[in-house]
Amino acid sequence: MGIMKTLFKRKGGGRLAKLHSGAFALDRSGKIVVSTLPQSFPESEMRAIGERVLAFFDGAQRAQVPLQEVNVYYPSLKVTARNLRGGALIFLLPQTLPKN
Amino acid sequence: MSSTVAPARSKILLVDDDQDYLEVYWEILKRLPSGPEVHTASTGARALALLESETFNLLIVDLNMPKMDGLQVIAIARRKYPQLKIVVWTCIADEQFRARAYGMGVDQYWQKPGSEQDRQHLVDSVESLLQREVQGGFRGVQSKSLVDLIQLECLSQNSTTLKIANGALNGRIWIQSGELIDAEAEDLRGEAAFRAILGWKAGSFELQPGDEMRPRAIFSSYQALLLEVAQAMDEAGGAENSEVLHMSDESASPLMVLSRFNGVQFILSVGPRPQCEMKSWGLETPDHISEWTQESLKSFSAMGDHLQAGPLQQVTGMSLTSHVALAESVKGDLCVGFRSTLRSDEVRETMRNILAKWAS
């Protein structure tokens, strides 16, 4: 029954990463101050997200549209960030397909 | 003496890091009635190299692979080969990955078969996808209402998935043996999504194979739902609706038309490269906002690619004095300013409608 096993077997492993739900705060220099994300979520990723968010708020200030909050929408993720006087509090909210 | 040209065989690329799986399904797929050519690749990088060198009709890809996972392959393939049909086959049952895959534009998402019956459904679905590519018939351009399309499919007792696009808005309607079973549009599902899709004024559609595994979320008959939608549209037609625009002045610029949406204070559009033509309404100094808009959209778009979260839909910024929404479109980047009295969800919804109008 080798072929049946092959047809219906499951496998594990691989590098596919799940989008995590949680929040982290960073100061105006981009340093992570606190985080509720799991340890498996690399700090470098948090900093990368944080840099983009801080750049967005800074750019809005220079464009004379100062903002307190930003929401970034993707099909499977929503990123919400609050401007904390130069720093930011960032929430990662994975989205799944809507249920009834 | 007549000459005939044999129809070209479809080409399938099957990608999985499990060699056993590749060998077995290569055998199964090449025996499909349509007799496709089946190629295999055990890594994402190899798959992309093959896609670059030959033209394929269908990509079947596993998600969980080392080094380059399936979502990365899909993100690149979808961007480079928009006509390529993409099917995900995976062991992963997590709904998050299903959402991400559909968000990236895959045509079907299947869990790897757990039984002979599942395997047969999956294989039938692949054959159906290929048949729709190969079948001839007449193609033309004609405007049809969604109501007509749905009635046609249901009356014919078809099993089909209607994929509908309206600018930035996307939706699907599932029909199984002539019955409406589910619908999906942005954050909505079931009857709510069906009503939302039927409210779209224009768009394009694509008929895809039905999905037998799709759980039923709509239990009303299609006749009852269509009647309900038609009645609601009749009632709404006479009422003042700030989201429905009327082109009473045919000389109004496109931006001026968009300015009539509820709460809009300014609009900026930056055309696609290389010209990057800038147009604005309600702004005295649009240059700074233009630069910030382009940089922000580029940055968040790259972030979405990196996180494999799908294409960027929109960015909304809120403050006590005014709100903004930014989005990319085929016509370039759009930045819209809103009154601060609007809620965040109102800004998002209004921007969606603006994008749909902008794209039409």
Coordinates of C-alpha atoms in Angstrom, one line a residue, chain B residues 108-359:
Chain B
Q108 CA -8.1 27.6 -5.8
Y109 CA -6.8 26.5 -2.4
W110 CA -6.9 22.8 -1.6
Q111 CA -5.8 20.8 1.3
K112 CA -3.8 17.7 0.3
P113 CA -6.3 14.9 -0.1
G114 CA -7.1 12.7 2.9
S115 CA -9.2 10.2 1.0
E116 CA -9.7 8.8 -2.4
Q117 CA -12.8 10.9 -2.8
D118 CA -10.9 14.1 -1.9
R119 CA -8.2 13.2 -4.4
Q120 CA -10.8 12.7 -7.2
H121 CA -12.5 16.1 -6.4
L122 CA -9.1 17.8 -6.6
V123 CA -8.1 16.1 -9.8
D124 CA -11.5 16.9 -11.4
S125 CA -11.1 20.5 -10.4
V126 CA -7.7 20.7 -12.1
E127 CA -9.1 19.1 -15.2
S128 CA -12.0 21.6 -15.2
L129 CA -9.5 24.5 -14.8
L130 CA -7.6 23.3 -17.8
Q131 CA -10.7 22.6 -19.9
R132 CA -11.8 26.2 -19.5
E133 CA -8.4 27.3 -20.8
V134 CA -8.5 25.0 -23.8
Q135 CA -12.1 25.1 -24.8
G136 CA -12.8 27.2 -27.8
G137 CA -16.1 28.8 -28.3
F138 CA -16.9 32.4 -28.9
R139 CA -15.5 35.3 -26.9
G140 CA -16.7 38.8 -27.2
V141 CA -17.3 41.9 -25.3
Q142 CA -20.8 42.6 -24.1
S143 CA -22.2 44.2 -21.1
K144 CA -24.2 41.9 -18.9
S145 CA -25.7 42.6 -15.5
L146 CA -24.6 40.4 -12.6
V147 CA -28.3 39.4 -12.2
D148 CA -28.3 38.0 -15.7
L149 CA -25.1 36.1 -15.1
I150 CA -26.2 34.6 -11.9
Q151 CA -29.6 33.6 -13.3
L152 CA -27.9 32.0 -16.3
E153 CA -25.6 29.9 -14.2
C154 CA -28.3 28.9 -11.7
L155 CA -30.9 28.0 -14.4
S156 CA -28.3 25.9 -16.2
Q157 CA -27.7 24.0 -13.0
N158 CA -24.0 24.8 -13.3
S159 CA -21.4 24.5 -10.6
T160 CA -19.2 27.5 -11.0
T161 CA -17.3 30.2 -9.1
L162 CA -17.9 33.7 -10.3
K163 CA -14.9 35.9 -9.7
I164 CA -15.8 39.5 -9.9
A165 CA -13.6 42.6 -10.0
N166 CA -14.7 46.2 -9.6
G167 CA -11.6 48.3 -9.6
A168 CA -9.9 47.7 -6.3
L169 CA -12.9 45.6 -5.0
N170 CA -12.9 41.9 -5.5
G171 CA -15.6 39.3 -4.8
R172 CA -16.6 35.7 -5.5
I173 CA -19.9 34.0 -5.7
W174 CA -20.1 30.2 -5.5
I175 CA -22.8 28.3 -7.3
Q176 CA -23.2 24.5 -6.8
S177 CA -25.6 22.6 -9.1
G178 CA -27.5 25.7 -9.8
E179 CA -27.8 26.8 -6.2
L180 CA -26.2 29.9 -4.6
I181 CA -24.1 28.5 -1.8
D182 CA -21.7 31.3 -0.7
A183 CA -20.3 34.7 -1.5
E184 CA -17.3 36.7 -0.4
A185 CA -16.4 40.3 -0.8
E186 CA -13.7 42.1 1.2
D187 CA -14.7 41.6 4.9
L188 CA -18.1 40.2 4.1
R189 CA -19.3 36.7 3.6
G190 CA -22.6 34.9 2.7
E191 CA -25.7 36.9 2.0
A192 CA -24.1 40.1 3.1
A193 CA -21.3 39.7 0.6
F194 CA -23.8 38.7 -2.1
R195 CA -25.8 41.9 -1.5
A196 CA -22.6 44.0 -1.5
I197 CA -21.4 42.5 -4.8
L198 CA -24.8 43.0 -6.5
G199 CA -24.6 46.7 -5.5
W200 CA -21.5 47.3 -7.6
K201 CA -22.4 49.3 -10.7
A202 CA -19.8 47.9 -13.1
G203 CA -16.8 45.6 -13.3
S204 CA -15.5 42.4 -14.9
F205 CA -16.1 38.8 -14.2
E206 CA -14.4 35.5 -14.7
L207 CA -16.0 32.0 -14.6
Q208 CA -14.0 29.5 -12.7
P209 CA -14.7 25.9 -11.7
G210 CA -17.1 25.2 -8.9
D211 CA -15.7 24.3 -5.5
E212 CA -17.5 21.2 -4.1
M213 CA -15.7 21.5 -0.8
R214 CA -17.0 25.0 -0.2
P215 CA -19.2 25.0 2.9
R216 CA -22.7 26.4 2.4
A217 CA -23.2 29.8 3.9
I218 CA -26.2 31.0 1.8
F219 CA -29.5 29.2 2.4
S220 CA -32.0 31.5 0.6
S221 CA -32.8 30.7 -3.0
Y222 CA -31.1 32.8 -5.7
Q223 CA -34.5 34.0 -6.8
A224 CA -35.4 35.3 -3.4
L225 CA -32.0 37.0 -3.0
L226 CA -32.1 38.6 -6.4
L227 CA -35.6 39.9 -5.8
E228 CA -34.6 41.3 -2.4
V229 CA -31.6 43.0 -4.0
A230 CA -33.7 44.5 -6.8
Q231 CA -36.3 45.8 -4.3
A232 CA -33.5 47.4 -2.2
M233 CA -32.0 49.0 -5.2
D234 CA -35.4 50.5 -6.3
E235 CA -35.9 51.9 -2.8
A236 CA -32.4 53.4 -2.7
G237 CA -32.6 54.8 -6.2
G238 CA -35.0 57.6 -5.1
A239 CA -33.3 58.5 -1.9
E240 CA -30.5 60.9 -1.6
N241 CA -27.3 58.9 -1.2
S242 CA -24.0 60.8 -0.9
E243 CA -22.1 57.8 -2.1
V244 CA -23.9 57.5 -5.4
L245 CA -22.5 60.1 -7.9
H246 CA -24.4 61.7 -10.7
M247 CA -22.5 63.0 -13.6
S248 CA -25.0 65.9 -14.2
D249 CA -22.1 68.1 -15.4
E250 CA -20.3 66.1 -18.1
S251 CA -17.4 68.6 -18.1
A252 CA -16.5 67.9 -14.4
S253 CA -13.0 66.6 -14.0
P254 CA -12.5 63.1 -12.6
L255 CA -11.2 64.5 -9.4
M256 CA -14.1 66.8 -9.0
V257 CA -16.4 63.9 -9.4
L258 CA -14.6 62.1 -6.6
S259 CA -14.8 65.2 -4.4
R260 CA -18.5 64.7 -4.1
F261 CA -18.1 61.6 -1.9
N262 CA -19.1 62.2 1.7
G263 CA -16.5 64.0 3.8
V264 CA -13.8 64.6 1.1
Q265 CA -11.7 67.6 1.6
F266 CA -8.9 67.2 -0.9
I267 CA -7.7 64.7 -3.5
L268 CA -4.3 64.2 -5.0
S269 CA -3.5 61.8 -7.8
V270 CA 0.0 60.9 -9.1
G271 CA 0.0 59.1 -12.4
P272 CA 2.1 56.0 -13.1
R273 CA 5.8 56.2 -13.9
P274 CA 7.6 57.5 -15.8
Q275 CA 5.5 60.7 -16.2
C276 CA 4.1 60.7 -12.6
E277 CA 1.6 63.4 -13.7
M278 CA 0.2 65.1 -10.6
K279 CA -3.3 66.4 -10.3
S280 CA -5.1 67.8 -7.3
W281 CA -8.3 69.2 -6.0
G282 CA -8.6 71.2 -2.8
L283 CA -4.9 71.5 -2.2
E284 CA -2.8 74.6 -2.4
T285 CA 0.6 73.0 -2.2
P286 CA 0.4 69.4 -3.3
D287 CA 4.1 68.7 -3.9
H288 CA 5.0 67.7 -0.3
I289 CA 1.9 65.4 0.0
S290 CA 2.6 63.9 -3.4
E291 CA 6.2 62.9 -2.4
W292 CA 5.0 61.5 0.9
T293 CA 2.1 59.6 -0.7
Q294 CA 4.4 57.9 -3.2
E295 CA 7.1 57.0 -0.6
S296 CA 4.6 55.7 1.9
L297 CA 2.7 53.5 -0.6
K298 CA 6.0 52.1 -1.9
S299 CA 7.2 51.4 1.6
F300 CA 4.0 49.7 2.8
S301 CA 3.7 47.8 -0.4
A302 CA 7.2 46.4 0.1
M303 CA 6.3 45.6 3.7
G304 CA 3.3 43.5 2.6
D305 CA 5.4 41.6 0.1
H306 CA 8.0 40.9 2.8
L307 CA 5.4 39.7 5.3
Q308 CA 3.6 37.7 2.6
A309 CA 0.4 39.5 3.7
G310 CA -0.8 40.1 0.1
P311 CA -1.0 43.3 -2.0
L312 CA -1.4 46.6 -0.1
Q313 CA -5.1 47.6 -0.2
Q314 CA -5.0 51.0 1.4
V315 CA -3.5 53.1 4.2
T316 CA -5.6 55.3 6.4
G317 CA -4.2 58.0 8.6
M318 CA -6.3 59.6 11.4
S319 CA -5.9 62.8 13.4
L320 CA -8.0 65.2 15.4
T321 CA -8.2 67.7 12.5
S322 CA -8.4 65.6 9.4
H323 CA -8.0 62.1 8.1
V324 CA -6.3 60.8 4.9
A325 CA -6.4 57.6 2.9
L326 CA -3.8 56.5 0.4
A327 CA -4.0 53.7 -2.2
E328 CA -2.4 52.5 -5.3
S329 CA -4.4 52.0 -8.4
V330 CA -3.9 51.2 -12.1
K331 CA -4.1 54.9 -12.8
G332 CA -1.4 55.7 -10.2
D333 CA -1.3 56.7 -6.5
L334 CA -4.3 58.4 -4.9
C335 CA -4.3 60.4 -1.6
V336 CA -7.7 61.6 -0.3
G337 CA -8.2 63.9 2.6
F338 CA -11.4 63.6 4.7
R339 CA -13.1 65.6 7.4
S340 CA -12.2 64.5 10.9
T341 CA -15.9 63.8 11.8
L342 CA -15.7 60.5 9.8
R343 CA -14.9 57.3 11.7
S344 CA -12.1 55.1 10.7
D345 CA -14.3 52.5 9.1
E346 CA -16.2 55.2 7.2
V347 CA -12.9 56.5 5.8
R348 CA -12.0 53.0 4.7
E349 CA -15.3 52.3 3.2
T350 CA -15.5 55.6 1.4
M351 CA -12.0 55.2 0.0
R352 CA -13.0 51.8 -1.3
N353 CA -15.9 53.3 -3.2
I354 CA -13.7 56.2 -4.4
L355 CA -11.1 53.6 -5.8
A356 CA -13.9 51.7 -7.5
K357 CA -15.2 54.9 -9.1
W358 CA -11.6 56.0 -10.0
A359 CA -10.9 52.7 -11.7

